[in-house]
mmCIF file of C-alpha atoms in Angstrom:
data_model
loop_
_atom_site.group_PDB
_atom_site.id
_atom_site.type_symbol
_atom_site.label_atom_id
_atom_site.label_comp_id
_atom_site.label_asym_id
_atom_site.label_seq_id
_atom_site.Cartn_x
_atom_site.Cartn_y
_atom_site.Cartn_z
ATOM 1 C CA MET A 1197 -73.849 -93.913 -200.374
ATOM 2 C CA THR A 1198 -71.589 -91.306 -201.876
ATOM 3 C CA ASP A 1199 -70.514 -93.803 -204.511
ATOM 4 C CA LEU A 1200 -74.082 -94.210 -205.617
ATOM 5 C CA LEU A 1201 -74.347 -90.474 -206.122
ATOM 6 C CA LYS A 1202 -71.046 -90.432 -207.931
ATOM 7 C CA SER A 1203 -72.288 -93.082 -210.302
ATOM 8 C CA MET A 1204 -75.327 -90.902 -211.023
ATOM 9 C CA GLU A 1205 -73.043 -88.030 -211.847
ATOM 10 C CA ARG A 1206 -70.678 -89.962 -214.021
ATOM 11 C CA VAL A 1207 -70.623 -88.337 -217.415
ATOM 12 C CA GLU A 1208 -70.028 -89.936 -220.745
ATOM 13 C CA PRO A 1209 -67.067 -88.325 -222.483
ATOM 14 C CA ASN A 1210 -68.644 -86.266 -225.220
ATOM 15 C CA PRO A 1211 -66.715 -86.275 -228.512
ATOM 16 C CA ALA A 1212 -67.946 -82.739 -229.209
ATOM 17 C CA ILE A 1213 -66.238 -81.450 -226.066
ATOM 18 C CA PRO A 1214 -62.437 -81.406 -226.169
ATOM 19 C CA PRO A 1215 -60.455 -81.009 -222.944
ATOM 20 C CA LEU A 1216 -60.324 -77.323 -222.027
ATOM 21 C CA ARG A 1217 -57.701 -75.335 -220.144
ATOM 22 C CA PRO A 1218 -57.839 -71.816 -218.796
ATOM 23 C CA GLY A 1219 -56.434 -69.452 -221.399
ATOM 24 C CA ASP A 1220 -57.629 -71.433 -224.404
ATOM 25 C CA THR A 1221 -59.320 -69.486 -227.145
ATOM 26 C CA VAL A 1222 -62.485 -71.345 -228.012
ATOM 27 C CA ARG A 1223 -65.528 -71.070 -230.172
ATOM 28 C CA VAL A 1224 -68.581 -72.479 -228.401
ATOM 29 C CA HIS A 1225 -71.532 -73.436 -230.559
ATOM 30 C CA VAL A 1226 -74.690 -73.074 -228.474
ATOM 31 C CA ARG A 1227 -78.076 -74.385 -229.461
ATOM 32 C CA ILE A 1228 -80.673 -71.686 -228.949
ATOM 33 C CA ILE A 1229 -84.345 -72.598 -228.792
ATOM 34 C CA GLU A 1230 -86.691 -69.837 -229.886
ATOM 35 C CA GLY A 1231 -90.270 -71.004 -229.608
ATOM 36 C CA ASP A 1232 -90.203 -74.168 -231.657
ATOM 37 C CA ARG A 1233 -87.279 -73.192 -233.852
ATOM 38 C CA GLU A 1234 -83.729 -74.092 -233.054
ATOM 39 C CA ARG A 1235 -80.510 -72.460 -234.229
ATOM 40 C CA VAL A 1236 -76.847 -72.573 -233.352
ATOM 41 C CA GLN A 1237 -75.040 -69.487 -232.168
ATOM 42 C CA PRO A 1238 -71.266 -69.341 -231.833
ATOM 43 C CA PHE A 1239 -69.551 -67.535 -228.987
ATOM 44 C CA GLN A 1240 -65.810 -67.000 -229.283
ATOM 45 C CA GLY A 1241 -63.471 -65.916 -226.527
ATOM 46 C CA THR A 1242 -60.936 -66.921 -223.898
ATOM 47 C CA VAL A 1243 -61.636 -69.591 -221.274
ATOM 48 C CA MET A 1244 -61.320 -67.666 -218.037
ATOM 49 C CA ARG A 1245 -62.053 -70.409 -215.566
ATOM 50 C CA ILE A 1246 -63.313 -73.966 -215.206
ATOM 51 C CA ARG A 1247 -65.060 -74.848 -211.989
ATOM 52 C CA GLY A 1248 -67.159 -77.556 -210.373
ATOM 53 C CA GLY A 1249 -66.903 -81.254 -210.975
ATOM 54 C CA GLY A 1250 -68.831 -84.088 -212.503
ATOM 55 C CA ILE A 1251 -71.992 -83.073 -214.279
ATOM 56 C CA ASN A 1252 -71.929 -79.653 -212.630
ATOM 57 C CA THR A 1253 -68.728 -78.506 -214.337
ATOM 58 C CA THR A 1254 -68.998 -75.015 -215.792
ATOM 59 C CA PHE A 1255 -66.590 -72.861 -217.723
ATOM 60 C CA THR A 1256 -66.601 -69.140 -218.346
ATOM 61 C CA VAL A 1257 -65.647 -67.611 -221.664
ATOM 62 C CA ARG A 1258 -64.723 -63.931 -221.924
ATOM 63 C CA ARG A 1259 -64.752 -61.950 -225.117
ATOM 64 C CA ILE A 1260 -64.594 -58.302 -226.018
ATOM 65 C CA ALA A 1261 -67.753 -57.389 -227.890
ATOM 66 C CA SER A 1262 -68.278 -54.280 -229.966
ATOM 67 C CA HIS A 1263 -67.356 -50.907 -228.416
ATOM 68 C CA GLY A 1264 -64.865 -52.659 -226.159
ATOM 69 C CA ILE A 1265 -67.503 -54.099 -223.853
ATOM 70 C CA GLY A 1266 -66.343 -57.229 -222.084
ATOM 71 C CA VAL A 1267 -68.855 -60.084 -222.219
ATOM 72 C CA GLU A 1268 -68.536 -63.188 -220.067
ATOM 73 C CA ARG A 1269 -70.705 -66.235 -220.541
ATOM 74 C CA THR A 1270 -70.749 -69.279 -218.333
ATOM 75 C CA PHE A 1271 -71.674 -72.625 -219.835
ATOM 76 C CA LEU A 1272 -72.371 -76.015 -218.339
ATOM 77 C CA LEU A 1273 -69.688 -78.222 -219.822
ATOM 78 C CA HIS A 1274 -71.958 -81.241 -220.200
ATOM 79 C CA SER A 1275 -75.055 -79.417 -221.345
ATOM 80 C CA PRO A 1276 -76.762 -81.001 -224.339
ATOM 81 C CA ARG A 1277 -77.277 -77.455 -225.578
ATOM 82 C CA LEU A 1278 -73.618 -77.217 -226.531
ATOM 83 C CA GLU A 1279 -73.427 -78.321 -230.146
ATOM 84 C CA LYS A 1280 -69.626 -78.374 -230.131
ATOM 85 C CA ILE A 1281 -66.575 -76.569 -228.817
ATOM 86 C CA GLU A 1282 -63.653 -75.706 -231.062
ATOM 87 C CA VAL A 1283 -60.307 -74.987 -229.456
ATOM 88 C CA LEU A 1284 -58.628 -72.434 -231.686
ATOM 89 C CA ARG A 1285 -55.521 -71.722 -229.657
ATOM 90 C CA HIS A 1286 -53.851 -72.736 -226.399
ATOM 91 C CA ALA A 1287 -52.149 -70.179 -224.223
ATOM 92 C CA HIS A 1288 -49.626 -70.176 -221.452
ATOM 93 C CA ALA A 1289 -51.651 -69.468 -218.290
ATOM 94 C CA ARG A 1290 -50.014 -69.490 -214.875
ATOM 95 C CA ARG A 1291 -53.203 -69.525 -212.855
ATOM 96 C CA ALA A 1292 -56.457 -71.444 -212.881
ATOM 97 C CA GLN A 1293 -58.713 -68.378 -212.837
ATOM 98 C CA LEU A 1294 -57.731 -65.611 -215.206
ATOM 99 C CA TYR A 1295 -59.693 -62.880 -213.456
ATOM 100 C CA TYR A 1296 -56.874 -60.429 -214.111
ATOM 101 C CA LEU A 1297 -58.041 -60.265 -217.717
ATOM 102 C CA ARG A 1298 -60.998 -58.200 -216.545
ATOM 103 C CA GLY A 1299 -58.787 -55.310 -215.621
ATOM 104 C CA ARG A 1300 -56.948 -55.345 -218.909
ATOM 105 C CA ARG A 1301 -57.832 -54.300 -222.428
ATOM 106 C CA GLY A 1302 -56.263 -54.418 -225.835
ATOM 107 C CA LYS A 1303 -52.660 -55.534 -226.036
ATOM 108 C CA ALA A 1304 -52.339 -56.014 -222.273
ATOM 109 C CA ALA A 1305 -55.046 -58.698 -222.336
ATOM 110 C CA ARG A 1306 -53.047 -60.965 -224.634
ATOM 111 C CA LEU A 1307 -51.856 -64.353 -223.500
ATOM 112 C CA ARG A 1308 -48.673 -66.059 -224.636
ATOM 113 C CA GLU A 1309 -49.498 -68.855 -227.043
ATOM 114 C CA LYS A 1310 -48.580 -72.390 -226.197
ATOM 115 C CA ARG A 1311 -48.035 -74.677 -229.152
ATOM 116 C CA VAL A 1312 -49.058 -78.241 -228.377
ATOM 117 C CA GLN A 1313 -48.809 -81.333 -230.456
ATOM 118 C CA SER A 1314 -52.266 -82.570 -231.333
ATOM 119 C CA GLN A 1315 -53.200 -85.677 -229.363
ATOM 120 C CA GLU A 1316 -53.618 -87.938 -232.389
ATOM 121 C CA MET B 275 -102.165 -95.999 -202.326
ATOM 122 C CA LYS B 276 -98.715 -97.293 -203.072
ATOM 123 C CA GLY B 277 -95.553 -96.601 -201.162
ATOM 124 C CA ILE B 278 -92.003 -97.692 -200.590
ATOM 125 C CA LEU B 279 -89.239 -97.073 -198.057
ATOM 126 C CA GLY B 280 -85.888 -95.688 -199.071
ATOM 127 C CA LYS B 281 -82.724 -93.966 -198.085
ATOM 128 C CA LYS B 282 -81.793 -90.480 -199.173
ATOM 129 C CA VAL B 283 -78.589 -90.673 -201.187
ATOM 130 C CA GLY B 284 -78.082 -86.999 -201.929
ATOM 131 C CA MET B 285 -78.779 -84.270 -204.404
ATOM 132 C CA THR B 286 -77.422 -83.727 -207.878
ATOM 133 C CA GLN B 287 -78.697 -82.375 -211.157
ATOM 134 C CA ILE B 288 -79.701 -83.849 -214.462
ATOM 135 C CA PHE B 289 -80.535 -82.465 -217.899
ATOM 136 C CA ASP B 290 -84.019 -82.914 -219.309
ATOM 137 C CA GLU B 291 -84.742 -83.404 -223.000
ATOM 138 C CA ARG B 292 -84.844 -79.629 -223.590
ATOM 139 C CA GLY B 293 -81.393 -79.264 -222.057
ATOM 140 C CA ASP B 294 -82.700 -77.554 -218.921
ATOM 141 C CA VAL B 295 -81.045 -78.501 -215.651
ATOM 142 C CA ILE B 296 -83.319 -80.045 -213.013
ATOM 143 C CA PRO B 297 -82.218 -80.299 -209.366
ATOM 144 C CA VAL B 298 -82.967 -83.804 -208.130
ATOM 145 C CA THR B 299 -82.748 -85.819 -204.951
ATOM 146 C CA VAL B 300 -81.604 -89.372 -205.461
ATOM 147 C CA ILE B 301 -83.215 -91.998 -203.222
ATOM 148 C CA GLU B 302 -82.185 -95.617 -202.895
ATOM 149 C CA ALA B 303 -85.626 -97.139 -202.554
ATOM 150 C CA GLY B 304 -86.511 -100.728 -201.845
ATOM 151 C CA PRO B 305 -86.644 -103.552 -202.294
ATOM 152 C CA CYS B 306 -89.270 -103.584 -199.537
ATOM 153 C CA PHE B 307 -91.392 -106.409 -198.189
ATOM 154 C CA VAL B 308 -94.971 -106.390 -197.036
ATOM 155 C CA VAL B 309 -94.333 -107.672 -193.517
ATOM 156 C CA GLN B 310 -97.858 -107.531 -192.203
ATOM 157 C CA LYS B 311 -101.321 -106.456 -193.251
ATOM 158 C CA ARG B 312 -103.636 -104.293 -191.201
ATOM 159 C CA THR B 313 -107.272 -105.134 -191.817
ATOM 160 C CA LYS B 314 -110.580 -103.410 -191.115
ATOM 161 C CA GLU B 315 -111.762 -106.397 -189.098
ATOM 162 C CA ARG B 316 -108.760 -106.798 -186.837
ATOM 163 C CA ASP B 317 -107.200 -103.333 -186.668
ATOM 164 C CA GLY B 318 -110.010 -100.998 -187.725
ATOM 165 C CA TYR B 319 -108.190 -99.677 -190.755
ATOM 166 C CA ARG B 320 -106.489 -100.943 -193.873
ATOM 167 C CA GLY B 321 -102.738 -100.693 -194.176
ATOM 168 C CA ILE B 322 -99.521 -102.550 -194.763
ATOM 169 C CA GLN B 323 -96.358 -102.739 -192.751
ATOM 170 C CA LEU B 324 -93.332 -102.347 -194.978
ATOM 171 C CA GLY B 325 -89.860 -103.589 -194.112
ATOM 172 C CA PHE B 326 -86.687 -102.248 -195.641
ATOM 173 C CA GLU B 327 -82.960 -102.877 -195.662
ATOM 174 C CA GLU B 328 -81.609 -106.311 -194.988
ATOM 175 C CA VAL B 329 -79.241 -106.577 -192.019
ATOM 176 C CA LYS B 330 -77.345 -109.268 -190.158
ATOM 177 C CA PRO B 331 -79.635 -111.271 -187.874
ATOM 178 C CA LYS B 332 -77.657 -110.203 -184.801
ATOM 179 C CA ARG B 333 -78.709 -106.603 -185.346
ATOM 180 C CA LEU B 334 -82.268 -107.463 -184.352
ATOM 181 C CA ASN B 335 -83.687 -108.831 -181.149
ATOM 182 C CA LYS B 336 -85.578 -112.090 -180.928
ATOM 183 C CA GLY B 337 -88.978 -110.443 -180.992
ATOM 184 C CA GLN B 338 -88.195 -108.649 -184.200
ATOM 185 C CA LEU B 339 -86.752 -111.777 -185.775
ATOM 186 C CA GLY B 340 -89.772 -113.810 -184.787
ATOM 187 C CA HIS B 341 -92.109 -111.207 -186.271
ATOM 188 C CA LEU B 342 -90.213 -111.321 -189.584
ATOM 189 C CA ARG B 343 -89.835 -115.077 -189.631
ATOM 190 C CA LYS B 344 -93.597 -115.554 -189.791
ATOM 191 C CA ASN B 345 -93.562 -114.966 -193.536
ATOM 192 C CA ASN B 346 -89.989 -116.163 -194.091
ATOM 193 C CA MET B 347 -88.688 -112.654 -194.423
ATOM 194 C CA PRO B 348 -85.016 -111.679 -194.114
ATOM 195 C CA PRO B 349 -83.969 -109.591 -191.104
ATOM 196 C CA LEU B 350 -84.953 -105.995 -191.882
ATOM 197 C CA ARG B 351 -83.776 -102.811 -190.226
ATOM 198 C CA TYR B 352 -86.797 -100.605 -190.721
ATOM 199 C CA LEU B 353 -90.505 -101.302 -190.339
ATOM 200 C CA ARG B 354 -92.982 -98.585 -191.275
ATOM 201 C CA GLU B 355 -96.707 -98.605 -191.972
ATOM 202 C CA ILE B 356 -98.631 -97.006 -194.777
ATOM 203 C CA ARG B 357 -102.385 -96.767 -195.179
ATOM 204 C CA ILE B 358 -103.980 -98.373 -198.210
ATOM 205 C CA SER B 359 -107.398 -97.846 -199.775
ATOM 206 C CA GLU B 360 -110.256 -100.321 -200.084
ATOM 207 C CA LYS B 361 -109.333 -101.523 -203.518
ATOM 208 C CA ASP B 362 -105.605 -102.044 -202.937
ATOM 209 C CA GLU B 363 -104.595 -105.650 -202.591
ATOM 210 C CA TYR B 364 -101.297 -106.708 -201.067
ATOM 211 C CA GLU B 365 -100.059 -110.094 -199.945
ATOM 212 C CA GLU B 366 -97.938 -110.645 -196.880
ATOM 213 C CA GLY B 367 -94.405 -111.443 -198.021
ATOM 214 C CA GLN B 368 -94.841 -109.539 -201.272
ATOM 215 C CA LYS B 369 -91.782 -107.721 -202.575
ATOM 216 C CA ILE B 370 -92.085 -104.074 -203.591
ATOM 217 C CA THR B 371 -89.517 -102.383 -205.804
ATOM 218 C CA VAL B 372 -89.109 -98.912 -207.282
ATOM 219 C CA GLY B 373 -90.785 -100.234 -210.400
ATOM 220 C CA ILE B 374 -94.148 -99.270 -208.884
ATOM 221 C CA PHE B 375 -93.398 -95.654 -209.761
ATOM 222 C CA THR B 376 -93.171 -94.216 -213.247
ATOM 223 C CA VAL B 377 -91.394 -91.117 -214.504
ATOM 224 C CA GLY B 378 -93.608 -88.037 -214.397
ATOM 225 C CA GLU B 379 -95.719 -89.290 -211.506
ATOM 226 C CA ARG B 380 -96.261 -87.138 -208.397
ATOM 227 C CA VAL B 381 -95.199 -88.412 -204.982
ATOM 228 C CA ASP B 382 -95.059 -87.255 -201.369
ATOM 229 C CA VAL B 383 -91.811 -87.903 -199.544
ATOM 230 C CA VAL B 384 -91.785 -88.203 -195.751
ATOM 231 C CA GLY B 385 -88.582 -87.824 -193.797
ATOM 232 C CA VAL B 386 -87.196 -86.672 -190.479
ATOM 233 C CA SER B 387 -85.758 -83.177 -190.818
ATOM 234 C CA LYS B 388 -82.245 -82.369 -189.671
ATOM 235 C CA GLY B 389 -82.171 -81.421 -185.996
ATOM 236 C CA ARG B 390 -81.152 -77.834 -185.293
ATOM 237 C CA GLY B 391 -81.273 -78.060 -181.517
ATOM 238 C CA PHE B 392 -82.510 -75.076 -179.503
ATOM 239 C CA ALA B 393 -82.803 -72.399 -182.164
ATOM 240 C CA GLY B 394 -83.544 -68.704 -181.829
ATOM 241 C CA THR B 395 -86.367 -66.846 -183.534
ATOM 242 C CA VAL B 396 -84.221 -65.659 -186.430
ATOM 243 C CA LYS B 397 -83.341 -69.173 -187.534
ATOM 244 C CA ARG B 398 -86.533 -70.866 -186.412
ATOM 245 C CA HIS B 399 -89.187 -68.441 -187.627
ATOM 246 C CA GLY B 400 -87.310 -66.149 -189.988
ATOM 247 C CA PHE B 401 -87.621 -63.075 -187.751
ATOM 248 C CA ASN B 402 -85.662 -60.043 -188.877
ATOM 249 C CA ARG B 403 -82.540 -59.040 -187.082
ATOM 250 C CA GLN B 404 -82.302 -55.767 -185.220
ATOM 251 C CA PRO B 405 -79.749 -53.015 -185.850
ATOM 252 C CA LYS B 406 -76.136 -53.696 -184.994
ATOM 253 C CA THR B 407 -75.474 -49.985 -184.438
ATOM 254 C CA HIS B 408 -77.310 -46.787 -183.404
ATOM 255 C CA GLY B 409 -76.708 -47.376 -179.729
ATOM 256 C CA GLN B 410 -78.006 -50.942 -179.704
ATOM 257 C CA SER B 411 -76.296 -53.603 -177.692
ATOM 258 C CA ASP B 412 -77.020 -57.316 -177.346
ATOM 259 C CA ARG B 413 -80.262 -57.001 -179.355
ATOM 260 C CA GLU B 414 -79.187 -58.151 -182.758
ATOM 261 C CA ARG B 415 -81.038 -61.453 -182.788
ATOM 262 C CA ALA B 416 -83.572 -60.702 -180.030
ATOM 263 C CA PRO B 417 -87.242 -61.382 -180.887
ATOM 264 C CA GLY B 418 -88.477 -57.863 -180.019
ATOM 265 C CA SER B 419 -91.768 -57.312 -178.243
ATOM 266 C CA ILE B 420 -93.755 -60.437 -177.467
ATOM 267 C CA GLY B 421 -97.047 -58.712 -176.639
ATOM 268 C CA SER B 422 -98.813 -55.808 -174.988
ATOM 269 C CA THR B 423 -98.843 -54.714 -171.326
ATOM 270 C CA THR B 424 -101.393 -55.125 -168.515
ATOM 271 C CA THR B 425 -104.107 -55.935 -171.039
ATOM 272 C CA PRO B 426 -104.025 -58.912 -171.538
ATOM 273 C CA GLY B 427 -101.171 -59.287 -169.029
ATOM 274 C CA ARG B 428 -99.930 -62.504 -170.533
ATOM 275 C CA VAL B 429 -98.281 -63.799 -173.675
ATOM 276 C CA TYR B 430 -100.661 -65.275 -176.222
ATOM 277 C CA LYS B 431 -100.552 -68.999 -176.834
ATOM 278 C CA GLY B 432 -98.782 -69.934 -180.009
ATOM 279 C CA LYS B 433 -96.506 -66.864 -179.885
ATOM 280 C CA ARG B 434 -93.487 -67.762 -182.003
ATOM 281 C CA MET B 435 -90.428 -67.962 -179.794
ATOM 282 C CA ALA B 436 -87.090 -69.716 -179.579
ATOM 283 C CA GLY B 437 -87.139 -73.464 -179.014
ATOM 284 C CA HIS B 438 -86.368 -76.835 -180.451
ATOM 285 C CA MET B 439 -86.176 -76.927 -184.223
ATOM 286 C CA GLY B 440 -85.947 -79.790 -186.670
ATOM 287 C CA ASN B 441 -85.725 -83.531 -185.983
ATOM 288 C CA ALA B 442 -89.425 -83.737 -186.757
ATOM 289 C CA ARG B 443 -91.423 -85.668 -189.338
ATOM 290 C CA VAL B 444 -91.799 -83.535 -192.463
ATOM 291 C CA THR B 445 -93.613 -84.320 -195.709
ATOM 292 C CA ALA B 446 -92.545 -82.816 -199.009
ATOM 293 C CA GLN B 447 -95.677 -82.927 -201.118
ATOM 294 C CA ASN B 448 -96.229 -83.368 -204.827
ATOM 295 C CA LEU B 449 -92.681 -83.964 -205.984
ATOM 296 C CA GLN B 450 -92.241 -85.088 -209.546
ATOM 297 C CA VAL B 451 -90.534 -88.404 -210.231
ATOM 298 C CA VAL B 452 -87.738 -87.690 -212.690
ATOM 299 C CA MET B 453 -85.960 -91.002 -212.918
ATOM 300 C CA VAL B 454 -86.611 -94.634 -211.990
ATOM 301 C CA ASP B 455 -83.872 -97.234 -212.171
ATOM 302 C CA PRO B 456 -85.219 -100.652 -211.062
ATOM 303 C CA GLU B 457 -81.832 -102.289 -211.664
ATOM 304 C CA ARG B 458 -80.044 -100.224 -209.055
ATOM 305 C CA ASN B 459 -83.166 -99.529 -206.961
ATOM 306 C CA LEU B 460 -82.767 -95.810 -207.513
ATOM 307 C CA LEU B 461 -85.379 -93.117 -207.730
ATOM 308 C CA ALA B 462 -84.894 -89.409 -208.393
ATOM 309 C CA VAL B 463 -87.435 -86.743 -207.527
ATOM 310 C CA LYS B 464 -87.359 -83.098 -208.479
ATOM 311 C CA GLY B 465 -86.367 -80.807 -205.642
ATOM 312 C CA ALA B 466 -85.297 -81.333 -202.067
ATOM 313 C CA VAL B 467 -86.410 -84.007 -199.618
ATOM 314 C CA PRO B 468 -86.456 -83.674 -195.807
ATOM 315 C CA GLY B 469 -83.656 -85.194 -193.776
ATOM 316 C CA ALA B 470 -79.955 -85.871 -193.900
ATOM 317 C CA ARG B 471 -78.180 -88.067 -196.418
ATOM 318 C CA GLY B 472 -78.623 -91.681 -195.451
ATOM 319 C CA GLY B 473 -81.869 -90.880 -193.631
ATOM 320 C CA LEU B 474 -84.949 -93.065 -193.958
ATOM 321 C CA VAL B 475 -87.660 -91.686 -196.226
ATOM 322 C CA ILE B 476 -91.118 -92.956 -197.109
ATOM 323 C CA ILE B 477 -92.207 -92.349 -200.687
ATOM 324 C CA LYS B 478 -95.946 -92.401 -201.269
ATOM 325 C CA GLU B 479 -98.339 -91.586 -204.043
ATOM 326 C CA ALA B 480 -99.148 -87.865 -203.798
ATOM 327 C CA ARG B 481 -102.318 -87.097 -201.824
ATOM 328 C CA LYS B 482 -102.999 -83.827 -203.576
ATOM 329 C CA GLN B 483 -102.474 -84.555 -207.239
ATOM 330 C CA GLY B 484 -102.102 -81.727 -209.762
#
C-alpha cells in the first residue's frame, strides 16, 4: 500500500537541480508566467533549510534585499517552474535549519566557506 | 453509468503542465469483474454486481464461492452493486479495469468515513467553544442552550447534539480524474476521498456533471 504511494512519489533526478545543503549560496532561476508570456527570474541567497521528502521537498532561500530587508522564498525542489539552480558557494553549517541567520545582519550573518572538490 | 471498485492508497501531490501543484488521492482500482446482472424483469431495476480483490479460496465461505463459481470467477473479497442505465450493456464475467476512465473526467467516489466514536458538538457539528476564563468552569466544550423553556417544553427534533460520528457511507462528488495508469491499476483524483487508507471505495461516473 505504502509502497504504491512511494512509487507515485518517486522523482526523476533532475539534471538542473544539484544536491543542496543548508548554508549553500545559490542562484535559483524561476520561470514566471505572466498572462501568456514566460520569463525567468533569478533569486540569489543562502539556503536556510530543506524540508519534506519525495516530491514534496521544499527549500527556503534567504537574501538581503535593498534597504537591508530580509527576503525568504520557499521553493518546491521538484517544481517544473525551476529552470535551474546554480550553487555558487558551499558553507560550513553546523545545523540543518539556519534560523539564527534571521537575527543577524551584515558581517555577523556570514558563514564560513567550505571548499569541496567538484564531483566530476 | 460506469463504475469500479478500488482501495484508497493515500494522498500525495503532482505537478500539472503549468507547474501548479495539485493535491491528489491515489486509488488502486480494479481489476473488477461483473459477477451478476440485475435486470428489470427479475429484480425490478438494472444494475451490476461488481467483485474486487482476489483472495485465497479459504477466505470465503462455500456460499460465496458457489456464487462466484457460476461464471468461473476467482474468489473475490468485495461484492458491491452499482445501478446502470437502460443503454448500458454488461456481460456477466466481464472484466473492468481503470481504463474505463479518462483524465479530465468527473467522478463520484463513495467510501466509509473514518469512525470518530461518540463525538461532542464541537467536533461533530463545528460548534464554537465557550470561554475558558471569566468565571467559567467545565463549560468549554458544552453545547450551550438547546432550546427555550415551558413553551414548547421539549427539545426540537433534529437538534444537533453529541453522538456517534463517522463510520458512515459518504460520497465525494464531482472529483476530477487527474491520472489513469492501466498498467498498475492506479487512478488519481483531485482532492480528498472519504475513508482511511486501504479502505474500499466505489468510483462512479459523476451524477452532477459540470
